[in-house]
mmCIF file of C-alpha atoms in Angstrom:
data_model
loop_
_atom_site.group_PDB
_atom_site.id
_atom_site.type_symbol
_atom_site.label_atom_id
_atom_site.label_comp_id
_atom_site.label_asym_id
_atom_site.label_seq_id
_atom_site.Cartn_x
_atom_site.Cartn_y
_atom_site.Cartn_z
ATOM 1 C CA LEU A 1 -0.318 0.127 -0.141
ATOM 2 C CA LYS A 2 1.301 3.166 -0.861
ATOM 3 C CA SER A 3 1.345 6.129 1.765
ATOM 4 C CA ARG A 4 -0.748 9.682 1.205
ATOM 5 C CA PRO A 5 1.658 12.263 0.619
ATOM 6 C CA SER A 6 1.521 14.589 3.517
ATOM 7 C CA ARG A 7 -0.544 17.893 3.306
ATOM 8 C CA ALA A 8 1.367 19.457 6.237
ATOM 9 C CA ARG A 9 1.629 22.874 4.667
ATOM 10 C CA MET A 10 2.525 26.092 5.942
ATOM 11 C CA LEU A 11 -0.045 28.982 5.675
ATOM 12 C CA THR A 12 0.969 32.169 3.750
ATOM 13 C CA GLU A 13 0.628 35.329 5.522
ATOM 14 C CA PRO A 14 -1.754 36.676 3.540
ATOM 15 C CA GLU A 15 -3.757 33.394 4.679
ATOM 16 C CA ARG A 16 -3.545 33.938 8.212
ATOM 17 C CA THR A 17 -5.033 37.503 8.162
ATOM 18 C CA SER A 18 -7.173 36.736 5.613
ATOM 19 C CA LEU A 19 -8.243 33.738 7.996
ATOM 20 C CA LEU A 20 -8.151 35.857 10.856
ATOM 21 C CA LYS A 21 -10.102 38.642 9.665
ATOM 22 C CA SER A 22 -13.215 36.503 8.378
ATOM 23 C CA ALA A 23 -12.865 34.534 12.195
ATOM 24 C CA ALA A 24 -13.636 38.122 13.432
ATOM 25 C CA ASP A 25 -16.447 39.263 11.517
ATOM 26 C CA ASP A 26 -18.026 35.742 11.802
ATOM 27 C CA SER A 27 -21.103 35.587 13.656
ATOM 28 C CA SER A 28 -19.496 32.504 16.493
ATOM 29 C CA PRO A 29 -18.196 34.126 19.880
ATOM 30 C CA TYR A 30 -15.293 31.574 19.874
ATOM 31 C CA ILE A 31 -13.539 30.653 16.378
ATOM 32 C CA ARG A 32 -11.424 33.569 16.532
ATOM 33 C CA ASP A 33 -9.854 32.575 19.840
ATOM 34 C CA PHE A 34 -9.410 28.816 18.345
ATOM 35 C CA ILE A 35 -7.911 29.389 15.251
ATOM 36 C CA LEU A 36 -5.442 31.621 17.466
ATOM 37 C CA TRP A 37 -5.235 28.896 19.621
ATOM 38 C CA GLN A 38 -4.337 26.435 17.297
ATOM 39 C CA LEU A 39 -2.078 28.875 15.738
ATOM 40 C CA HIS A 40 0.056 29.440 19.416
ATOM 41 C CA THR A 41 0.097 26.007 20.673
ATOM 42 C CA ALA A 42 0.059 23.424 17.704
ATOM 43 C CA MET A 43 -2.057 21.408 19.552
ATOM 44 C CA ARG A 44 -4.616 18.932 17.885
ATOM 45 C CA PRO A 45 -7.792 19.991 17.354
ATOM 46 C CA CYS A 46 -9.007 17.076 19.448
ATOM 47 C CA GLU A 47 -7.004 17.953 22.211
ATOM 48 C CA SER A 48 -7.520 21.749 22.472
ATOM 49 C CA MET A 49 -11.922 20.691 22.128
ATOM 50 C CA SER A 50 -11.447 18.499 25.284
ATOM 51 C CA LEU A 51 -9.184 20.611 27.186
ATOM 52 C CA ARG A 52 -10.564 21.402 30.951
ATOM 53 C CA GLU A 53 -9.683 24.759 32.480
ATOM 54 C CA SER A 54 -7.925 22.644 34.807
ATOM 55 C CA ALA A 55 -5.138 21.247 33.145
ATOM 56 C CA ILE A 56 -4.103 24.746 32.692
ATOM 57 C CA ASP A 57 -1.313 26.166 34.872
ATOM 58 C CA LEU A 58 -0.889 29.883 34.040
ATOM 59 C CA LYS A 59 1.906 29.877 36.640
ATOM 60 C CA ASN A 60 3.827 28.034 34.743
ATOM 61 C CA ASN A 61 2.297 28.964 31.594
ATOM 62 C CA ARG A 62 1.825 25.593 29.844
ATOM 63 C CA VAL A 63 -1.129 23.045 29.803
ATOM 64 C CA ARG A 64 -0.757 19.435 30.780
ATOM 65 C CA LEU A 65 -2.655 17.291 28.222
ATOM 66 C CA GLY A 66 -3.295 13.839 29.459
ATOM 67 C CA VAL A 67 -2.878 10.232 27.852
ATOM 68 C CA THR A 68 -2.403 11.864 24.252
ATOM 69 C CA LYS A 69 -2.561 9.965 20.782
ATOM 70 C CA SER A 70 0.804 8.756 21.437
ATOM 71 C CA ASN A 71 -0.294 7.254 24.462
ATOM 72 C CA ARG A 72 1.720 9.455 27.122
ATOM 73 C CA PRO A 73 1.049 12.695 28.760
ATOM 74 C CA ARG A 74 2.685 16.025 27.394
ATOM 75 C CA TYR A 75 2.651 19.209 28.291
ATOM 76 C CA VAL A 76 2.088 21.998 25.813
ATOM 77 C CA PRO A 77 3.851 25.496 26.816
ATOM 78 C CA LEU A 78 1.660 28.756 26.301
ATOM 79 C CA ILE A 79 3.533 32.022 24.766
ATOM 80 C CA LYS A 80 1.628 35.290 25.314
ATOM 81 C CA PRO A 81 -1.183 35.049 22.618
ATOM 82 C CA ALA A 82 -2.100 31.383 23.981
ATOM 83 C CA GLN A 83 -1.598 32.789 28.082
ATOM 84 C CA ASP A 84 -3.726 36.188 27.314
ATOM 85 C CA ILE A 85 -6.448 33.634 25.091
ATOM 86 C CA ALA A 86 -6.497 31.161 28.476
ATOM 87 C CA TRP A 87 -6.919 34.538 30.935
ATOM 88 C CA ARG A 88 -10.029 35.805 28.368
ATOM 89 C CA LEU A 89 -12.061 32.567 28.586
ATOM 90 C CA PHE A 90 -11.366 31.432 31.950
ATOM 91 C CA HIS A 91 -14.232 30.574 33.807
ATOM 92 C CA GLY A 92 -12.841 29.403 37.374
ATOM 93 C CA ASP A 93 -14.471 26.301 37.452
ATOM 94 C CA GLY A 94 -12.787 23.541 35.902
ATOM 95 C CA GLY A 95 -14.725 22.959 32.703
ATOM 96 C CA ALA A 96 -14.104 23.679 29.308
ATOM 97 C CA LEU A 97 -12.339 26.274 28.194
ATOM 98 C CA PHE A 98 -13.513 26.900 24.695
ATOM 99 C CA ARG A 99 -17.481 26.662 25.261
ATOM 100 C CA GLY A 100 -19.908 28.040 23.318
ATOM 101 C CA SER A 101 -22.569 31.005 23.871
ATOM 102 C CA SER A 102 -24.430 28.544 25.964
ATOM 103 C CA GLY A 103 -21.430 27.958 27.996
ATOM 104 C CA ARG A 104 -21.559 24.348 26.808
ATOM 105 C CA SER A 105 -18.588 22.224 25.686
ATOM 106 C CA LEU A 106 -18.536 22.577 22.150
ATOM 107 C CA SER A 107 -18.161 19.559 19.469
ATOM 108 C CA LEU A 108 -15.301 18.803 17.078
ATOM 109 C CA VAL A 109 -18.080 18.835 14.650
ATOM 110 C CA THR A 110 -19.496 21.822 14.885
ATOM 111 C CA VAL A 111 -16.020 23.815 15.795
ATOM 112 C CA ARG A 112 -14.616 21.987 11.518
ATOM 113 C CA GLY A 113 -18.480 23.239 10.587
ATOM 114 C CA VAL A 114 -17.735 26.875 11.881
ATOM 115 C CA PHE A 115 -14.240 27.044 10.585
ATOM 116 C CA LEU A 116 -15.064 25.540 6.989
ATOM 117 C CA ARG A 117 -17.572 28.626 7.119
ATOM 118 C CA VAL A 118 -14.807 31.605 7.941
ATOM 119 C CA ALA A 119 -12.500 29.910 5.656
ATOM 120 C CA LYS A 120 -14.739 29.562 2.594
ATOM 121 C CA SER A 121 -15.856 33.098 3.620
ATOM 122 C CA ALA A 122 -11.794 34.134 3.759
ATOM 123 C CA GLY A 123 -11.379 32.529 0.426
ATOM 124 C CA VAL A 124 -8.537 30.604 2.185
ATOM 125 C CA ASN A 125 -8.543 26.103 1.116
ATOM 126 C CA VAL A 126 -7.427 25.054 4.676
ATOM 127 C CA ARG A 127 -8.497 22.554 6.845
ATOM 128 C CA LEU A 128 -8.433 23.245 10.781
ATOM 129 C CA TYR A 129 -5.903 20.944 11.066
ATOM 130 C CA ASP A 130 -3.364 22.969 8.948
ATOM 131 C CA CYS A 131 -3.386 25.098 12.135
ATOM 132 C CA ARG A 132 -1.199 22.991 14.011
ATOM 133 C CA HIS A 133 0.887 22.238 10.947
ATOM 134 C CA ASP A 134 1.171 25.988 10.717
ATOM 135 C CA ALA A 135 2.134 26.252 13.877
ATOM 136 C CA LEU A 136 5.073 23.467 13.729
ATOM 137 C CA SER A 137 6.458 24.657 10.441
ATOM 138 C CA ARG A 138 6.506 28.032 11.887
ATOM 139 C CA ALA A 139 8.490 26.191 15.108
ATOM 140 C CA ALA A 140 10.746 24.734 12.653
ATOM 141 C CA SER A 141 11.605 27.473 10.501
ATOM 142 C CA GLY A 142 12.578 29.450 13.692
ATOM 143 C CA GLY A 143 14.543 27.183 14.951
ATOM 144 C CA ALA A 144 12.952 24.307 17.055
ATOM 145 C CA THR A 145 15.814 21.222 17.289
ATOM 146 C CA ILE A 146 14.012 17.993 16.128
ATOM 147 C CA ALA A 147 13.235 17.173 20.269
ATOM 148 C CA ASP A 148 11.644 19.820 20.701
ATOM 149 C CA LEU A 149 8.957 19.792 17.700
ATOM 150 C CA GLN A 150 8.821 16.630 19.016
ATOM 151 C CA ASN A 151 7.739 17.285 21.756
ATOM 152 C CA LEU A 152 5.302 19.905 20.831
ATOM 153 C CA ALA A 153 3.632 18.215 18.288
ATOM 154 C CA GLY A 154 3.353 15.037 20.984
ATOM 155 C CA HIS A 155 4.884 12.867 17.973
ATOM 156 C CA SER A 156 6.212 9.255 18.727
ATOM 157 C CA THR A 157 8.372 9.131 15.948
ATOM 158 C CA LEU A 158 11.280 11.063 14.125
ATOM 159 C CA ALA A 159 9.602 10.150 10.943
ATOM 160 C CA MET A 160 6.246 12.540 11.869
ATOM 161 C CA VAL A 161 8.675 15.366 13.175
ATOM 162 C CA CYS A 162 10.630 15.117 9.748
ATOM 163 C CA ARG A 163 7.681 16.159 8.289
ATOM 164 C CA TYR A 164 8.127 20.125 9.021
ATOM 165 C CA LEU A 165 12.379 19.805 8.888
ATOM 166 C CA HIS A 166 11.457 21.114 5.030
ATOM 167 C CA TYR A 167 10.549 25.133 6.455
ATOM 168 C CA SER A 168 13.351 24.697 8.664
ATOM 169 C CA PRO A 169 16.631 26.237 6.500
ATOM 170 C CA HIS A 170 18.527 26.242 9.943
ATOM 171 C CA HIS A 171 17.918 22.355 10.884
ATOM 172 C CA PHE A 172 21.372 20.995 9.740
ATOM 173 C CA ASP A 173 23.112 24.550 11.209
ATOM 174 C CA SER A 174 24.205 22.254 14.451
ATOM 175 C CA THR A 175 25.294 18.766 12.595
ATOM 176 C CA ILE A 176 27.482 21.364 10.286
ATOM 177 C CA ARG A 177 28.943 22.834 13.258
ATOM 178 C CA ALA A 178 29.840 19.786 14.796
ATOM 179 C CA MET A 179 31.423 18.161 11.554
ATOM 180 C CA GLU A 180 33.655 21.566 11.050
ATOM 181 C CA HIS A 181 34.677 21.356 14.300
ATOM 182 C CA GLY A 182 34.783 17.873 15.269
ATOM 183 C CA ALA A 183 37.569 15.577 14.457
ATOM 184 C CA ALA A 184 38.870 17.803 11.258
ATOM 185 C CA LEU A 185 40.209 16.377 8.157
ATOM 186 C CA GLU A 186 43.325 16.886 8.423
ATOM 187 C CA ASN A 187 44.174 14.679 11.364
ATOM 188 C CA PHE A 188 43.366 11.757 9.604
ATOM 189 C CA ILE A 189 45.066 12.688 6.452
ATOM 190 C CA GLY A 190 48.849 11.971 6.203
ATOM 191 C CA ASP A 191 51.440 13.292 4.530
ATOM 192 C CA ASP A 192 51.224 10.379 1.359
ATOM 193 C CA PRO A 193 48.900 11.531 -1.279
ATOM 194 C CA VAL A 194 45.827 9.067 -1.358
#
């Protein structure tokens, strides 16, 4: 069986801007914050949807996810925009972070539907999961190490992480430095020509 090519992609700045403007103009009270959360945490949409306030540690700026898809718990760091969203949406009752106007937890089906409406209105061909790919790709292009990307994404294999490396122009820099500063080639070449 052939595996399908990865659809992992980085959104362009105009796509990101158009998507967020469309979300701000949408009647949904939560979709803009949800998209921003996805773009700043790289969490799987289902992880964000099931996120309880009790898992958010605003003192240490992180989220603790219980047993995840990779069958292990993991911590997701919260950068300033994600912290702001958490503070804004926090109700203090330990319930879901993302809630509808009724105050009840949202379903992933509902969020996907609203997201598709927003993306269509923005004229952007993007899936909700692409926000996760975008966040991971931007982390890679910003210089995150393979180990950092693996931990952030919660991937159990390096093969999954490698989908984002082509966005990182510097991911071989440390290898090149190690090769240059390691055992110099002159140490292995004698006076005799090879």
